[in-house]
Coordinates of C-alpha atoms in Angstrom, one line a residue:
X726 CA -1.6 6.9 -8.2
X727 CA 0.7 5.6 -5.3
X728 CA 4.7 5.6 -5.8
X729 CA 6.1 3.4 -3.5
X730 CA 9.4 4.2 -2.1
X731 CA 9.7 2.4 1.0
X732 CA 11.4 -1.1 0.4
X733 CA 14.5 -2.1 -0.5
X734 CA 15.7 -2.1 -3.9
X735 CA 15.8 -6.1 -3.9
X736 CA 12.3 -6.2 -1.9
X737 CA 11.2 -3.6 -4.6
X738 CA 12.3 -6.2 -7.6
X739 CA 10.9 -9.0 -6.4
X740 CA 7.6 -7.9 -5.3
X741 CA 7.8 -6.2 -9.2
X742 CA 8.3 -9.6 -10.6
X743 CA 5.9 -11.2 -8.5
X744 CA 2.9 -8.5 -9.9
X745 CA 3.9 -9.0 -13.5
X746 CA 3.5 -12.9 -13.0
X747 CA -0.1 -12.4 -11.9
X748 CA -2.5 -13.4 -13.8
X749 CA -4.6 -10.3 -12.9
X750 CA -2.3 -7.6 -14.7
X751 CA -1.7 -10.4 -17.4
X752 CA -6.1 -9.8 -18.1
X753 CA -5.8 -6.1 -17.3
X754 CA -2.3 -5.6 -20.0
X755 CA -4.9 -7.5 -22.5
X756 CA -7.8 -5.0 -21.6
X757 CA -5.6 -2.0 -22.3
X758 CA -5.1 -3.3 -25.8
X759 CA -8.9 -4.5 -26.2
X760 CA -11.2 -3.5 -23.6
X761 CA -14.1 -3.7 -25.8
X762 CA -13.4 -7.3 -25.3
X763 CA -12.8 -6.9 -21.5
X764 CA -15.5 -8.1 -18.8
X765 CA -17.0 -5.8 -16.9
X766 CA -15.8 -6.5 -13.8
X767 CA -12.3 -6.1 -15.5
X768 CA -13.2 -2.6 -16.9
X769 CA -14.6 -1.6 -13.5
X770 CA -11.3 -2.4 -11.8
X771 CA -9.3 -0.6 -14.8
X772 CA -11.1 2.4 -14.4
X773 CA -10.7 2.5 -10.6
X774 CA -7.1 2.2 -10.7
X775 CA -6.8 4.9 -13.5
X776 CA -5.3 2.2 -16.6
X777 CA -8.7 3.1 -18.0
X778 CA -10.6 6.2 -18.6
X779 CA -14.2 7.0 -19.8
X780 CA -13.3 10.1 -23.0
X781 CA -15.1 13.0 -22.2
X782 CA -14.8 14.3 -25.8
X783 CA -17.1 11.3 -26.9
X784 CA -20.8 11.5 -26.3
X785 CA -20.7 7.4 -25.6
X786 CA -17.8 7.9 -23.1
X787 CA -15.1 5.5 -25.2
X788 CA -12.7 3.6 -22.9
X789 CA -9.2 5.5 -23.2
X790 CA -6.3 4.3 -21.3
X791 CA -5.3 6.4 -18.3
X792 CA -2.1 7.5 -16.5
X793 CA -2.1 4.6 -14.8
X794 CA -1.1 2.5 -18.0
X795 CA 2.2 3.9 -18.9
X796 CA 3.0 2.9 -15.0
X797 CA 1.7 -0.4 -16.1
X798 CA 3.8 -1.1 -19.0
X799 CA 7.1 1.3 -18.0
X800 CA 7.0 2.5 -14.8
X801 CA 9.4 2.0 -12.4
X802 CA 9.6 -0.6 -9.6
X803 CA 8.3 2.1 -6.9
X804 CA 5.5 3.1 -9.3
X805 CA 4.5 -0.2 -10.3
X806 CA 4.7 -1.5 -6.7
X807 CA 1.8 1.6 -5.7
X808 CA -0.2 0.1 -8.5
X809 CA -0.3 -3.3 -6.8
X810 CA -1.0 -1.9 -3.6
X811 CA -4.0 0.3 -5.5
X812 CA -5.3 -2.9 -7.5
X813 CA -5.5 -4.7 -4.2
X814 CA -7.3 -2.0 -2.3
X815 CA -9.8 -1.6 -5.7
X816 CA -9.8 -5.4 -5.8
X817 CA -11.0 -5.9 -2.4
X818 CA -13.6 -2.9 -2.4
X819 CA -15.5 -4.7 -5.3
X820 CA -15.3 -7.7 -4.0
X821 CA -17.2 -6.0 -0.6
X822 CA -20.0 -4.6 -3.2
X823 CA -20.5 -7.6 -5.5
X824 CA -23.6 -9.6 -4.7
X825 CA -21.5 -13.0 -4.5
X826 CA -18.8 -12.2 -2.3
X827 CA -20.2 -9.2 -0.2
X828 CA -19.2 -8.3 3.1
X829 CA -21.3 -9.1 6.4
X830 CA -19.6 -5.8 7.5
X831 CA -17.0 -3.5 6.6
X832 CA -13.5 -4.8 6.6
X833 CA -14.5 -8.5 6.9
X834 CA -12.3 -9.3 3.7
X835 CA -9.6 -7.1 4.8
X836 CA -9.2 -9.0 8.2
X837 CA -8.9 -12.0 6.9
X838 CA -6.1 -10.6 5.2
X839 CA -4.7 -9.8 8.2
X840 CA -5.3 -13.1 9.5
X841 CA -3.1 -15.0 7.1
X842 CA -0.6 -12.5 7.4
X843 CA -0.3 -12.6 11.1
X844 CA -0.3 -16.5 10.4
X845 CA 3.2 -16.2 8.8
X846 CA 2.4 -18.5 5.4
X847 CA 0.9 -21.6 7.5
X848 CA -1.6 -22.9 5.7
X849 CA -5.4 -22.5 6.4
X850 CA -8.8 -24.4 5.9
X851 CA -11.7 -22.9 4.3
X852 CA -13.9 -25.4 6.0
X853 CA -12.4 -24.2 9.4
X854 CA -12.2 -20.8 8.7
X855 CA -15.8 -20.5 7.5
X856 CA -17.5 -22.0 10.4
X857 CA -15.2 -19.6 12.4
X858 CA -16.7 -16.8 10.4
X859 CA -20.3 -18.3 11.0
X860 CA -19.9 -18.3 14.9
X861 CA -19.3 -21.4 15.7
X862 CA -17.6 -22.4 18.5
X863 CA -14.1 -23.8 16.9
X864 CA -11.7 -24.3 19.8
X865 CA -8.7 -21.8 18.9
X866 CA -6.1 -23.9 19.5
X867 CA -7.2 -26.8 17.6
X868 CA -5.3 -28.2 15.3
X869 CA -7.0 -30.4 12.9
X870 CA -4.9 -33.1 11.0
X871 CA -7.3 -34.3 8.3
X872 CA -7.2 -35.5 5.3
X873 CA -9.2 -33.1 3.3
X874 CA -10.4 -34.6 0.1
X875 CA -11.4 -32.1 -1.8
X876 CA -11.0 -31.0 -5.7
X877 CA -7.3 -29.2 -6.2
X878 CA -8.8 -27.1 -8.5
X879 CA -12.2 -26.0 -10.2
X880 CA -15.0 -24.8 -7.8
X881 CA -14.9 -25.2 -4.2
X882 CA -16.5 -28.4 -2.6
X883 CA -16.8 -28.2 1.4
X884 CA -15.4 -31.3 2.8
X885 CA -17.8 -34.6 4.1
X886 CA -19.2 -34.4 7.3
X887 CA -16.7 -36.4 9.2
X888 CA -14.0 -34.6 7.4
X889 CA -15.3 -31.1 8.3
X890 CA -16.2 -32.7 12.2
X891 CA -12.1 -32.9 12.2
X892 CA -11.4 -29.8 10.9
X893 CA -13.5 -27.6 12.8
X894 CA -13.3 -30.1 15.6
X895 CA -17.0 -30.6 16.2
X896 CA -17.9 -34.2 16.2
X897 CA -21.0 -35.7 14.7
X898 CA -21.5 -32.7 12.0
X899 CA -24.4 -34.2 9.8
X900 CA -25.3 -33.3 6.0
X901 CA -27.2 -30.7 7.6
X902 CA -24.4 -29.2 9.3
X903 CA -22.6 -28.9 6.0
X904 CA -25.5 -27.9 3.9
X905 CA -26.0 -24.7 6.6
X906 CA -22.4 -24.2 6.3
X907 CA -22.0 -24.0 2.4
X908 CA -22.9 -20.4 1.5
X909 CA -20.3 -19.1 3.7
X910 CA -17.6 -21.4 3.0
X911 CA -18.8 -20.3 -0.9
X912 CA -17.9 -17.1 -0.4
X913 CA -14.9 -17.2 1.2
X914 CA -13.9 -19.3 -1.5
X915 CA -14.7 -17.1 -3.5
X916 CA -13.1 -14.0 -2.1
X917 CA -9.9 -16.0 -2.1
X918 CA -10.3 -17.1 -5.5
X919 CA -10.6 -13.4 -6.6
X920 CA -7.2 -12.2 -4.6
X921 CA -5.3 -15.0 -6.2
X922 CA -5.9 -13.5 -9.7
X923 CA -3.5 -10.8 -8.3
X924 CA -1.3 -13.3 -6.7
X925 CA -2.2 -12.6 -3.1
X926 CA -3.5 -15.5 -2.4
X927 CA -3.7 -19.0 -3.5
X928 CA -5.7 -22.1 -2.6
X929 CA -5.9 -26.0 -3.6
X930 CA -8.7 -27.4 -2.5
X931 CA -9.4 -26.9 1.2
X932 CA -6.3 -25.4 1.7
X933 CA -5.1 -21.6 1.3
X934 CA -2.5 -19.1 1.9
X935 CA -0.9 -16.0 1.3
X936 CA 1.5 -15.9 -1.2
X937 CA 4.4 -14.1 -1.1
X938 CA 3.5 -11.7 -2.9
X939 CA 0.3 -11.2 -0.6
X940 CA 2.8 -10.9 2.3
X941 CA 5.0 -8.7 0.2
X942 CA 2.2 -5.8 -0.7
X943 CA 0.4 -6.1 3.0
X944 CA 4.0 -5.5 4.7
X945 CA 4.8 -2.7 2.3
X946 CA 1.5 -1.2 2.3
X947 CA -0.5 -0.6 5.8
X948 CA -4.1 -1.0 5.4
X949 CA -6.1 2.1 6.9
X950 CA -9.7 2.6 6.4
X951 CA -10.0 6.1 4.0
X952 CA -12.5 7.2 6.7
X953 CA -9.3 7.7 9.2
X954 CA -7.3 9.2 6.5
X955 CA -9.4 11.5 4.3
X956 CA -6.1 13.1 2.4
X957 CA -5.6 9.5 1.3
X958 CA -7.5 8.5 -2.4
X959 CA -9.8 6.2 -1.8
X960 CA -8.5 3.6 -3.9
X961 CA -5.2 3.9 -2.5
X962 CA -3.6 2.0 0.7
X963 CA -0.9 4.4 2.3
X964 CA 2.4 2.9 2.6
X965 CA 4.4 2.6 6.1
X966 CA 6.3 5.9 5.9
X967 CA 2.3 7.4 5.7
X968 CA 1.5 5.9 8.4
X969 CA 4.2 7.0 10.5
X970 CA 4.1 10.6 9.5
X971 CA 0.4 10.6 10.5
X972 CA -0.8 12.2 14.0
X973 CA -1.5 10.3 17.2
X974 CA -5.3 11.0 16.9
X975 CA -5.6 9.2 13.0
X976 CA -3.3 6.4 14.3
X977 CA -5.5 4.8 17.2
X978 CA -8.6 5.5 15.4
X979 CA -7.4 3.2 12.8
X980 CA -5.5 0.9 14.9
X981 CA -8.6 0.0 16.4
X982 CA -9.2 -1.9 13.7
X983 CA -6.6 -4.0 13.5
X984 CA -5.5 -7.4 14.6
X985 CA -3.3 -7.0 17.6
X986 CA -0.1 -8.1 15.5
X987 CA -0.4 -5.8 13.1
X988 CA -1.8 -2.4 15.7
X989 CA 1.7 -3.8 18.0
X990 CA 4.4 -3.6 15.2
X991 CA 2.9 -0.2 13.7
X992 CA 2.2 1.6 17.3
X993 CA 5.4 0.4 18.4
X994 CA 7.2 2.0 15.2
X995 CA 5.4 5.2 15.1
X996 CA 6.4 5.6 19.3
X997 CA 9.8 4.7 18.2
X998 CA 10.1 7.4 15.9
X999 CA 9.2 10.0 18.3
X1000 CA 10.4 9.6 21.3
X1001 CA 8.9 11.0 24.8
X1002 CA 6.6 12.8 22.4
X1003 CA 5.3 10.6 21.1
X1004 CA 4.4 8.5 24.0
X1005 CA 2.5 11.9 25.3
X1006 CA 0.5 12.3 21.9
X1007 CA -0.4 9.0 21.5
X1008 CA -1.7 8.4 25.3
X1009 CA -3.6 11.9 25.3
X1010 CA -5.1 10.2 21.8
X1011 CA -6.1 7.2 23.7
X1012 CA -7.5 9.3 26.9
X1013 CA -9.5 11.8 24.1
X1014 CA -11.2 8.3 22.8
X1015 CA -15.5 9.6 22.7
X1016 CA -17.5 7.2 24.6
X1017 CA -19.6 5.0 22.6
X1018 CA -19.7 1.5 21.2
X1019 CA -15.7 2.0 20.3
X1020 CA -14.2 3.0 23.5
X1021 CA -13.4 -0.7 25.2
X1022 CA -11.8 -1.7 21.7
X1023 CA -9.5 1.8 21.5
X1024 CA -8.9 1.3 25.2
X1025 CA -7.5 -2.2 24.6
X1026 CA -4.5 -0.8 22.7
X1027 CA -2.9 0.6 25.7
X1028 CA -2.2 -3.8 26.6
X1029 CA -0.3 -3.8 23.0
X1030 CA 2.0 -1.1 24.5
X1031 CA 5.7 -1.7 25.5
X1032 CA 4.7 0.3 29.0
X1033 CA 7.8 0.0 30.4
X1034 CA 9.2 2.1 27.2
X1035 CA 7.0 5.1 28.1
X1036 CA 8.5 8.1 30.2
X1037 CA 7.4 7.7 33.7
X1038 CA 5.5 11.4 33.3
X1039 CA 3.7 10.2 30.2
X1040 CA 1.5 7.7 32.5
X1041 CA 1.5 10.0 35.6
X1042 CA -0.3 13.0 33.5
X1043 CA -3.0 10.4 32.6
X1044 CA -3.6 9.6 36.5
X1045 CA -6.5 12.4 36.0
X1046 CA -8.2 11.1 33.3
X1047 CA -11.9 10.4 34.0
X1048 CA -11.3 7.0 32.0
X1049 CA -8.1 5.5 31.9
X1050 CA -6.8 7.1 35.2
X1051 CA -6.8 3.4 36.8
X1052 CA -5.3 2.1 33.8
X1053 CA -2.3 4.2 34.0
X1054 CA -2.2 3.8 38.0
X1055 CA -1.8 0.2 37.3
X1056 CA 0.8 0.4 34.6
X1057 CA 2.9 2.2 36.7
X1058 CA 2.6 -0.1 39.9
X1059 CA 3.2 -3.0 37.1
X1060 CA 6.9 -1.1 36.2
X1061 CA 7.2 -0.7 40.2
X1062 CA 6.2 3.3 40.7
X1063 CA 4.4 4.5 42.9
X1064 CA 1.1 5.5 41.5
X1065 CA -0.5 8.5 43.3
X1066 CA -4.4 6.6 43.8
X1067 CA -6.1 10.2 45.4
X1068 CA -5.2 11.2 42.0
X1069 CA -7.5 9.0 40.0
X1070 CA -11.6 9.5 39.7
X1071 CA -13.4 6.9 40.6
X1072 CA -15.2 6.6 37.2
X1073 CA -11.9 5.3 36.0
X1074 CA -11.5 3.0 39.1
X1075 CA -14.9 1.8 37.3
X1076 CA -13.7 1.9 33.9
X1077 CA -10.6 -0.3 34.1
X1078 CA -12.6 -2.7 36.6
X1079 CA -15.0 -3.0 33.2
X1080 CA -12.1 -4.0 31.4
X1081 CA -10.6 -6.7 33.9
X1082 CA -14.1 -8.3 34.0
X1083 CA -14.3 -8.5 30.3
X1084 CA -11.3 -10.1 30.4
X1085 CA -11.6 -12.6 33.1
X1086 CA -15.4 -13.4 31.6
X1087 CA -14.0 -14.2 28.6
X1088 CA -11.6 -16.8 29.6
X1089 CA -14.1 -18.4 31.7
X1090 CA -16.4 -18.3 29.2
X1091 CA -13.9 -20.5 26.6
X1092 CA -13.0 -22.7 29.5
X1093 CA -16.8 -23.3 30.0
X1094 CA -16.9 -24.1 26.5
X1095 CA -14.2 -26.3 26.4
X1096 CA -14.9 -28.0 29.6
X1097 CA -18.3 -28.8 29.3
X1098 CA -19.3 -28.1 25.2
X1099 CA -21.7 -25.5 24.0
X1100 CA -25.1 -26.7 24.7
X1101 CA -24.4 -26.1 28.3
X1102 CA -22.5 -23.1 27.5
X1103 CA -25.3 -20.6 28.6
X1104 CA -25.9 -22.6 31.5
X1105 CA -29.0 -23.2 33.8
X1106 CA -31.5 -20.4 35.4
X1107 CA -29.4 -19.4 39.1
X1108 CA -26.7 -21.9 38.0
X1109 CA -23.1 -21.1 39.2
X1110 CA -21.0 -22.3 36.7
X1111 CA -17.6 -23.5 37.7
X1112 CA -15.0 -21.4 35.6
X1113 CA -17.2 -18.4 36.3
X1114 CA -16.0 -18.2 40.3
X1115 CA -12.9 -16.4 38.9
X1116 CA -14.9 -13.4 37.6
X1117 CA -17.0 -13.7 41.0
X1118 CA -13.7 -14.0 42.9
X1119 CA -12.7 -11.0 40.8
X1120 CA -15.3 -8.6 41.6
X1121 CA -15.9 -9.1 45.4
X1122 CA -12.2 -8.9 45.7
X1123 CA -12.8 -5.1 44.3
X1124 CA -16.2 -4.8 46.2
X1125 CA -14.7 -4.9 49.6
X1126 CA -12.5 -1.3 49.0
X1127 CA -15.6 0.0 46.9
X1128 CA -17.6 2.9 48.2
X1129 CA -21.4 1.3 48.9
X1130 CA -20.2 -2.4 47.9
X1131 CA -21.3 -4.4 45.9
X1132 CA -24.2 -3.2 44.5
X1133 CA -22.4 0.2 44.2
X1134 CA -19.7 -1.3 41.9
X1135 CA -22.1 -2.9 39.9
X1136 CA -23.9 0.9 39.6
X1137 CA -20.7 2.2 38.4
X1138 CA -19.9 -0.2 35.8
X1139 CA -23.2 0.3 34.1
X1140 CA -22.5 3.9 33.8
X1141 CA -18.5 2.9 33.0
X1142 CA -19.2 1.5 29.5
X1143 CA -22.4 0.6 29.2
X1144 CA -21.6 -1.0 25.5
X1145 CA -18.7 -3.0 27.0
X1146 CA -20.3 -4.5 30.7
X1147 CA -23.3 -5.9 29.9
X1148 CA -22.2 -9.3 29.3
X1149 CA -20.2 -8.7 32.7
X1150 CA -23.5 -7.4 34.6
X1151 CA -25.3 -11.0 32.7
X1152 CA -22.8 -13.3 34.7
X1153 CA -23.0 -11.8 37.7
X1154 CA -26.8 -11.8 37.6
X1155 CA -25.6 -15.5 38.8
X1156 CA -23.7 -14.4 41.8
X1157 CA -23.9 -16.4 44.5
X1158 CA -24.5 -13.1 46.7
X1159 CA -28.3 -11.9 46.3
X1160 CA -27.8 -8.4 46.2
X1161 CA -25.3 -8.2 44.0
X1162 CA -27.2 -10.6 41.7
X1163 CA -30.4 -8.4 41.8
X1164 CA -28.8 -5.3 41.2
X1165 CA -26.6 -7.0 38.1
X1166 CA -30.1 -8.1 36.7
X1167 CA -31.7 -5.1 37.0
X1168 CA -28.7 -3.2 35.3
X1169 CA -28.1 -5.6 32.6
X1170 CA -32.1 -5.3 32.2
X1171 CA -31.9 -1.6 32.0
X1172 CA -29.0 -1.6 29.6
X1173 CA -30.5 -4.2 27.3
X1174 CA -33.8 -1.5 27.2
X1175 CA -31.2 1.1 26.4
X1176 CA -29.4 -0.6 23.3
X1177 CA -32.6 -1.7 21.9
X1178 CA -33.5 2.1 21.8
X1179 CA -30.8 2.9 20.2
X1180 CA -31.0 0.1 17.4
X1181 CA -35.0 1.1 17.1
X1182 CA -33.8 4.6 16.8
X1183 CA -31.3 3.7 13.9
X1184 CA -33.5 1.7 11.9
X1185 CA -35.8 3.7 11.4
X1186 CA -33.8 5.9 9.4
X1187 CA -31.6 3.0 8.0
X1188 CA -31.8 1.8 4.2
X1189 CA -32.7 -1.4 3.2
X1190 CA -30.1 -4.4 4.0
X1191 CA -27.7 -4.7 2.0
X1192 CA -27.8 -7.3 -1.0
X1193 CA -25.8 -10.9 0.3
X1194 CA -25.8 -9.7 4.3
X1195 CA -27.9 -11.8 6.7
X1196 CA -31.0 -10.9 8.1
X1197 CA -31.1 -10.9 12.4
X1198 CA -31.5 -14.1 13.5
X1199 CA -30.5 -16.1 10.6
X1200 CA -28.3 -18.6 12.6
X1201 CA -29.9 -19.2 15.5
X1202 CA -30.3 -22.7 15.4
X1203 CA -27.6 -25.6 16.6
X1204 CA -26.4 -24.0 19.7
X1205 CA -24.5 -26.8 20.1
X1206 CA -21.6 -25.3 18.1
X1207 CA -22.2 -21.5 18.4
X1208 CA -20.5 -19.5 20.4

């Protein structure tokens, strides 16, 4: 059982108030009192947070109530603050597992959490939000202004077609379109539903948020997956003051994870703890990052960093790394250093070249999008596609100090991240320059081969699918709005 002890006194009483008024711990005060009576998704939830107990001095195994019911009906604001923050951990793992509103993968009900937290309160669609979910291509900084007729209460409808066109911002959406979109929109609906019986979250029609209460227990209580924190019960989400006392290691492995807002504000407070220490821990955690299908995603923490608060010697002890030697070379040119370049391997001259391609590939690939829609987005076989010169510009401008070229860089970023590049190596199969096109093909060709030895390796051993989660290839059709 959590005690939390980390808000203020006034924070602490309101959030208090705010549990007691949800109609979650209203059901689960009733089940105490009758859980014969209680559905079993109720008792499930009791007995994960402890209010309930199976007897093991009755061969039937009789509900009894647990430690976590005095806490319930007397404890103190701390204690019964650690119970919200358990219920909404319990809440949101049986909501992953239950056949309705199971996750597509791990954390998926957790981000969107995070989401609407990093959101600040503004209000969201669950028309929008679903296609989002179901990949299709909803321009991110569209701002849709309809008027969403939909039910304020009772089960969830998905808007008309031209009502969803606006809010997704897809024009000429059909019954079909909506009829494909449903079962998602369904489940998130649902998922939201669910929180709200604990007050996290609340929706009328179309529309949801966080409550304040939802705000309350996610700023209090910093979600970590129990897999980076094995001291941590599983039920439990470790408060702030948890997270700080943690190692550098735990932290990034975590962090991953997280939306940027969230991994910013908790990076930047554990560094500001600890001083120059801190800075060295937490960089040597990010250089010690294994390779695999992770790496790009812990190495992309280093751009939520406040670099310039780092001690100059923290980023000139990583100039040796093997993988973020460049990374820290550039950091410190960045501040205005000088960054000692004979210092640095060129596999992390490769690595952080991987990265900037990513990067610039991405944006052309969302102007592309925008500029021309998505059936066009793959483009044509040997087409150059307009936005895309920027990444072309990009590499030959780091081709002509290269070692062997072109087709030597293009090598090296194969063997740089080989889980991260290959959309890179795709796009610049399309290079105007022949070479460098061929080589790209042949890489991204041999990297494709590799990765679908590795899934073949992986299912083979793999259990069945799980129950709700959908099978490869499901939504393939309509390109037209996919990313």
């Amino acid at each position: 059982m959590t005690t939390y002890a980390g808000c203020s006194p006034r924070c602490l009483d309101a959030l208090v108030g705010a549990l007691r008024a949800a109609p979650l711990l209203r059901s689960l005060t009733a089940a105490l009192d009758s859980p014969q009576t209680a559905d079993e998704p109720l008792i499930r939830l009791a007995l994960a947070v402890g209010l309930l107990l199976e007897s093991p001095d009755t061969p039937d195994g009789a509900l009894i109530e647990g430690p976590a019911a005095v806490v319930l009906r007397e404890g103190a604001p701390g204690e019964l603050a650690g119970l919200g923050l358990d219920l909404l951990g319990s809440l949101l793992a049986q909501l992953a597992e239950d056949e309705e509103s199971a996750e597509e993968y791990r954390g998926q009900h957790l981000s969107k959490l995070y989401f609407l937290y990093q959101e600040a309160g503004t209000a969201q669609s669950v028309a929008r939000q679903a296609a989002q979910r179901d990949a299709w291509a909803v321009p991110p900084s569209y701002n849709p202004a309809a008027d969403v007729r939909t039910p304020a209460s009772g089960p969830y409808e998905l808007p008309d077609p031209e009502t969803l066109s606006a809010l997704t911002g897809q024009p000429g959406l059909t019954e079909d379109d909506r009829a494909e979109l449903r079962p998602v929109a369904a489940v998130l609906a649902r998922v939201i539903d669910r929180l709200a019986g604990l007050g996290v979250t609340e929706r009328t029609g179309d529309t949801f948020t966080l409550t304040p209460l939802g705000h309350a227990l996610l700023r209090e209580g910093l979600f970590l997956g129990t897999a980076n924190l094995p001291d941590i019960d599983p039920d439990t989400f470790p408060t702030e003051e948890v997270v700080r006392a943690g190692d550098g290691g735990r932290l990034v492995a975590a962090a991953q994870w997280w939306p940027s807002g969230a991994a910013r504000k908790t990076l930047g407070d554990w560094l500001s703890g600890r001083g120059a220490d801190g800075w060295s821990e937490l960089l040597a955690a990010l250089a010690d990052t294994p390779a695999g299908p992770d790496a790009a995603r812990r190495r992309a923490l280093l751009g939520l960093l406040d670099a310039a608060a780092a001690p100059v010697p923290a980023w000139e002890t990583l100039l040796d790394d093997p993988v973020l030697g460049e990374h820290a070379a550039h950091t410190l040119r960045t501040l205005g250093h000088r960054a000692d370049s004979t210092r640095v391997p060129e596999a992390a001259r490769a690595t952080y070249l991987a990265d900037r391609f990513e990067e610039v590939r991405l944006i052309a690939a969302l102007a592309h999008r925008m500029a021309e829609g998505p059936d066009t987005a793959d483009g044509g076989e040997g087409e150059v596609m307009e936005p895309y010169h920027a990444l072309y510009a990009a590499f030959d401008e780091a081709a002509a100090g290269w070692p062997g070229g072109g087709q030597a860089l293009v090598t090296a970023l194969a063997v740089a991240d080989p889980y991260e590049v290959p959309p890179v190596l795709e796009q610049l199969s399309r290079h105007p320059h022949t070479a460098v096109a061929e080589e790209a093909w042949r890489a991204a060709r041999t990297l494709r081969a590799e990765a679908h030895a590795r899934s073949t390796g992986r299912a083979k051993g793999a259990k069945t699918a799980s129950r709700g989660r959908p099978q490869a290839g499901k939504r393939q059709k309509k390109k037209r709005k996919r990313h």
